Coordinates of N, CA, C and O in Angstrom, one line a residue:
M1 N -4.1 19.2 5.5 CA -2.9 19.0 4.8 C -1.7 19.4 5.6 O -0.7 18.7 5.7
A2 N -1.8 20.6 6.3 CA -0.7 21.0 7.1 C -0.5 20.0 8.3 O 0.7 19.8 8.6
K3 N -1.6 19.5 8.8 CA -1.4 18.5 9.9 C -0.6 17.3 9.5 O 0.3 16.9 10.2
I4 N -1.0 16.7 8.3 CA -0.3 15.6 7.8 C 1.1 16.0 7.4 O 2.1 15.2 7.6
G5 N 1.3 17.2 6.9 CA 2.6 17.7 6.5 C 3.6 17.8 7.6 O 4.8 17.8 7.3
R6 N 3.1 17.9 8.8 CA 4.1 17.9 10.0 C 5.0 16.7 10.0 O 6.0 16.7 10.6
E7 N 4.5 15.6 9.4 CA 5.3 14.4 9.4 C 5.9 14.1 8.0 O 6.3 12.9 7.8
L8 N 5.9 15.0 7.2 CA 6.4 14.9 5.8 C 7.9 14.5 5.9 O 8.7 15.2 6.7
H9 N 8.3 13.5 5.2 CA 9.8 13.1 5.2 C 10.5 13.7 4.1 O 11.6 14.2 4.2
A10 N 9.9 13.8 2.9 CA 10.6 14.3 1.7 C 9.6 14.6 0.6 O 8.5 14.1 0.6
V11 N 10.1 15.5 -0.3 CA 9.3 15.9 -1.4 C 10.3 15.8 -2.7 O 11.4 16.3 -2.6
D12 N 9.7 15.2 -3.7 CA 10.4 15.2 -5.0 C 9.4 15.8 -6.0 O 8.4 15.1 -6.3
A13 N 9.7 17.0 -6.5 CA 8.7 17.7 -7.4 C 9.4 18.2 -8.6 O 10.6 18.6 -8.6
D14 N 8.7 18.1 -9.7 CA 9.1 18.6 -11.0 C 7.9 19.0 -11.8 O 7.2 18.2 -12.3
R15 N 7.7 20.3 -11.9 CA 6.6 20.9 -12.7 C 5.2 20.3 -12.3 O 4.8 20.6 -11.2
A16 N 4.7 19.4 -13.1 CA 3.3 18.9 -12.9 C 3.3 17.6 -12.2 O 2.3 16.9 -12.3
R17 N 4.4 17.2 -11.5 CA 4.4 15.9 -10.8 C 5.1 16.2 -9.5 O 6.0 16.9 -9.4
A18 N 4.7 15.4 -8.5 CA 5.3 15.5 -7.2 C 5.1 14.1 -6.5 O 4.1 13.5 -6.6
T19 N 6.1 13.7 -5.7 CA 6.0 12.6 -4.8 C 6.4 13.0 -3.4 O 7.4 13.6 -3.2
L20 N 5.5 12.8 -2.5 CA 5.7 13.2 -1.1 C 5.8 11.9 -0.2 O 5.0 11.0 -0.4
S21 N 6.7 11.8 0.7 CA 6.9 10.7 1.5 C 6.5 11.0 3.0 O 6.9 12.0 3.5
F22 N 5.8 10.1 3.6 CA 5.3 10.2 4.9 C 5.5 8.9 5.7 O 5.7 7.8 5.1
P23 N 5.3 8.9 7.0 CA 5.3 7.7 7.8 C 4.1 6.8 7.3 O 3.0 7.4 7.0
A24 N 4.3 5.5 7.3 CA 3.2 4.6 6.8 C 2.0 4.8 7.7 O 0.9 4.5 7.2
E25 N 2.1 5.2 8.9 CA 1.0 5.4 9.8 C 0.0 6.5 9.3 O -1.1 6.5 9.8
R26 N 0.4 7.3 8.4 CA -0.4 8.4 7.9 C -1.2 7.9 6.6 O -2.0 8.7 6.1
R27 N -1.1 6.7 6.3 CA -1.8 6.2 5.1 C -3.3 6.4 5.0 O -3.8 6.8 4.0
E28 N -4.0 6.1 6.1 CA -5.4 6.3 6.2 C -5.8 7.8 5.9 O -6.7 8.1 5.2
E29 N -5.1 8.7 6.5 CA -5.3 10.1 6.3 C -5.0 10.5 4.9 O -5.7 11.3 4.3
L30 N -4.0 10.0 4.3 CA -3.7 10.2 2.9 C -4.7 9.7 2.0 O -5.1 10.3 1.0
E31 N -5.3 8.5 2.3 CA -6.4 7.9 1.5 C -7.6 8.9 1.5 O -8.2 9.1 0.5
E32 N -7.9 9.4 2.7 CA -9.0 10.4 2.8 C -8.7 11.6 2.0 O -9.7 12.1 1.3
F33 N -7.5 12.1 2.0 CA -7.2 13.3 1.2 C -7.4 13.0 -0.3 O -8.0 13.8 -1.0
V34 N -6.9 11.8 -0.7 CA -7.0 11.4 -2.1 C -8.5 11.3 -2.5 O -8.9 11.8 -3.6
R35 N -9.3 10.7 -1.7 CA -10.8 10.6 -2.0 C -11.4 12.0 -2.1 O -12.1 12.3 -3.0
A36 N -11.1 12.9 -1.2 CA -11.6 14.3 -1.2 C -11.2 15.0 -2.5 O -12.0 15.7 -3.2
E37 N -9.9 15.0 -2.8 CA -9.4 15.7 -3.9 C -9.9 15.1 -5.3 O -10.1 15.8 -6.2
T38 N -10.0 13.8 -5.3 CA -10.5 13.2 -6.5 C -11.9 13.6 -6.8 O -12.3 13.8 -8.0
G39 N -12.7 13.7 -5.8 CA -14.1 14.1 -5.9 C -14.2 15.6 -6.3 O -15.2 16.0 -7.0
C40 N -13.2 16.4 -6.0 CA -13.2 17.8 -6.3 C -12.6 18.1 -7.6 O -13.1 18.9 -8.4
C41 N -11.5 17.6 -7.8 CA -10.6 18.0 -9.0 C -10.2 16.7 -9.8 O -9.1 16.2 -9.5
G42 N -11.0 16.3 -10.7 CA -10.8 15.1 -11.5 C -9.5 15.1 -12.4 O -9.1 14.1 -12.9
F43 N -8.9 16.3 -12.6 CA -7.7 16.3 -13.4 C -6.5 15.8 -12.8 O -5.5 15.6 -13.4
F44 N -6.5 15.7 -11.4 CA -5.3 15.1 -10.7 C -5.3 13.6 -10.9 O -6.3 12.9 -11.0
D45 N -4.1 13.1 -10.9 CA -3.8 11.7 -10.9 C -3.0 11.4 -9.7 O -1.9 11.9 -9.5
F46 N -3.6 10.6 -8.8 CA -3.0 10.3 -7.5 C -2.6 8.8 -7.5 O -3.3 8.0 -8.0
E47 N -1.5 8.5 -6.8 CA -1.1 7.1 -6.6 C -0.5 7.1 -5.2 O 0.4 7.9 -4.8
L48 N -1.1 6.2 -4.3 CA -0.6 6.1 -3.0 C 0.0 4.7 -2.8 O -0.7 3.7 -3.1
T49 N 1.2 4.6 -2.4 CA 1.9 3.3 -2.3 C 2.6 3.3 -0.9 O 2.8 4.3 -0.3
A50 N 2.9 2.1 -0.5 CA 3.6 1.9 0.8 C 4.7 0.9 0.6 O 4.6 -0.1 -0.1
E51 N 5.8 1.2 1.3 CA 7.0 0.4 1.2 C 7.6 0.4 2.6 O 8.1 1.5 3.0
G52 N 7.5 -0.6 3.3 CA 8.1 -0.7 4.7 C 7.3 0.4 5.6 O 6.1 0.3 5.7
D53 N 8.1 1.2 6.2 CA 7.5 2.2 7.0 C 7.3 3.6 6.4 O 7.0 4.6 7.0
I54 N 7.3 3.6 5.0 CA 7.1 4.8 4.3 C 5.8 4.7 3.4 O 5.7 3.7 2.7
A55 N 5.0 5.7 3.4 CA 3.9 5.9 2.5 C 4.2 7.0 1.5 O 4.7 8.1 1.9
R56 N 4.1 6.7 0.2 CA 4.4 7.7 -0.8 C 3.1 8.1 -1.6 O 2.4 7.3 -2.0
L57 N 2.9 9.4 -1.6 CA 1.8 10.0 -2.4 C 2.3 10.7 -3.6 O 3.1 11.6 -3.5
S58 N 2.0 10.1 -4.8 CA 2.4 10.7 -6.0 C 1.2 11.5 -6.6 O 0.1 11.0 -6.6
I59 N 1.5 12.7 -7.0 CA 0.5 13.6 -7.6 C 0.9 14.1 -9.0 O 2.1 14.5 -9.1
A60 N 0.0 14.0 -9.9 CA 0.3 14.4 -11.3 C -0.9 15.2 -11.8 O -2.0 14.9 -11.4
A61 N -0.6 16.1 -12.7 CA -1.7 16.8 -13.4 C -1.2 17.1 -14.8 O 0.0 17.0 -15.1
P62 N -2.1 17.5 -15.7 CA -1.7 18.0 -17.0 C -0.7 19.1 -16.9 O -0.7 19.9 -15.9
E63 N 0.2 19.2 -17.8 CA 1.3 20.2 -17.8 C 0.7 21.6 -17.5 O 1.3 22.4 -16.8
D64 N -0.4 22.0 -18.2 CA -0.9 23.3 -18.0 C -1.6 23.5 -16.6 O -2.0 24.6 -16.3
A65 N -1.6 22.5 -15.8 CA -2.1 22.6 -14.4 C -1.0 22.4 -13.4 O -1.3 22.1 -12.3
H66 N 0.2 22.7 -13.8 CA 1.3 22.5 -12.9 C 1.1 23.3 -11.6 O 1.5 22.9 -10.5
W67 N 0.5 24.5 -11.7 CA 0.3 25.4 -10.6 C -0.6 24.6 -9.5 O -0.4 24.9 -8.3
A68 N -1.5 23.8 -10.0 CA -2.4 23.1 -9.0 C -1.6 22.0 -8.2 O -1.8 21.9 -7.0
V69 N -0.6 21.3 -8.8 CA 0.2 20.4 -8.1 C 1.1 21.2 -7.1 O 1.2 20.8 -5.9
R70 N 1.6 22.3 -7.5 CA 2.4 23.1 -6.6 C 1.6 23.6 -5.4 O 2.1 23.7 -4.3
G71 N 0.3 23.9 -5.7 CA -0.6 24.3 -4.6 C -0.8 23.2 -3.6 O -0.7 23.5 -2.4
L72 N -1.0 22.0 -4.0 CA -1.1 20.9 -3.1 C 0.2 20.6 -2.3 O 0.1 20.5 -1.1
V73 N 1.3 20.7 -3.0 CA 2.6 20.5 -2.3 C 2.8 21.6 -1.3 O 3.2 21.3 -0.1
T74 N 2.4 22.8 -1.6 CA 2.6 23.9 -0.7 C 1.7 23.7 0.6 O 2.2 23.9 1.7
G75 N 0.5 23.1 0.4 CA -0.3 22.9 1.5 C 0.3 21.9 2.5 O 0.2 22.0 3.7
F76 N 0.9 20.8 2.0 CA 1.6 19.8 2.8 C 2.8 20.4 3.5 O 3.1 20.3 4.6
V77 N 3.6 21.1 2.7 CA 4.9 21.7 3.2 C 4.7 22.7 4.2 O 5.5 22.9 5.1
A78 N 3.5 23.4 4.2 CA 3.2 24.4 5.2 C 3.3 23.8 6.6 O 3.7 24.5 7.6
G79 N 3.0 22.6 6.8 CA 3.0 21.9 8.1 C 4.4 21.3 8.4 O 4.6 20.9 9.6
W80 N 5.2 21.2 7.4 CA 6.5 20.5 7.6 C 7.3 21.3 8.7 O 7.5 22.5 8.6
G81 N 7.7 20.6 9.7 CA 8.6 21.2 10.7 C 7.7 22.1 11.6 O 8.3 22.9 12.3
G82 N 6.4 22.0 11.6 CA 5.6 22.8 12.4 C 5.5 24.3 12.0 O 5.4 25.1 12.9
L83 N 5.7 24.6 10.8 CA 5.6 26.0 10.3 C 4.3 26.6 10.6 O 4.2 27.8 10.8
V84 N 3.2 25.8 10.5 CA 1.9 26.3 10.9 C 1.2 25.4 11.9 O 1.6 24.3 12.1

């Protein structure tokens, strides 16, 4: 997550929902991430879309699992700007 996060463009998050924007070239890695997380944690709702040169990963969970969405966002943001 931190590796993909190095190329994170933007984050829009609100409690149990978040949308993260990446370069479209990261789509395959994002698809792998979604497959892995879906197999592990079925309560997440993922949507991966692409528009032009941007890939957007939307993550949602039940309200009482907002902490889990925040955890995923934190994993991506840790790589943002080469922090890790």
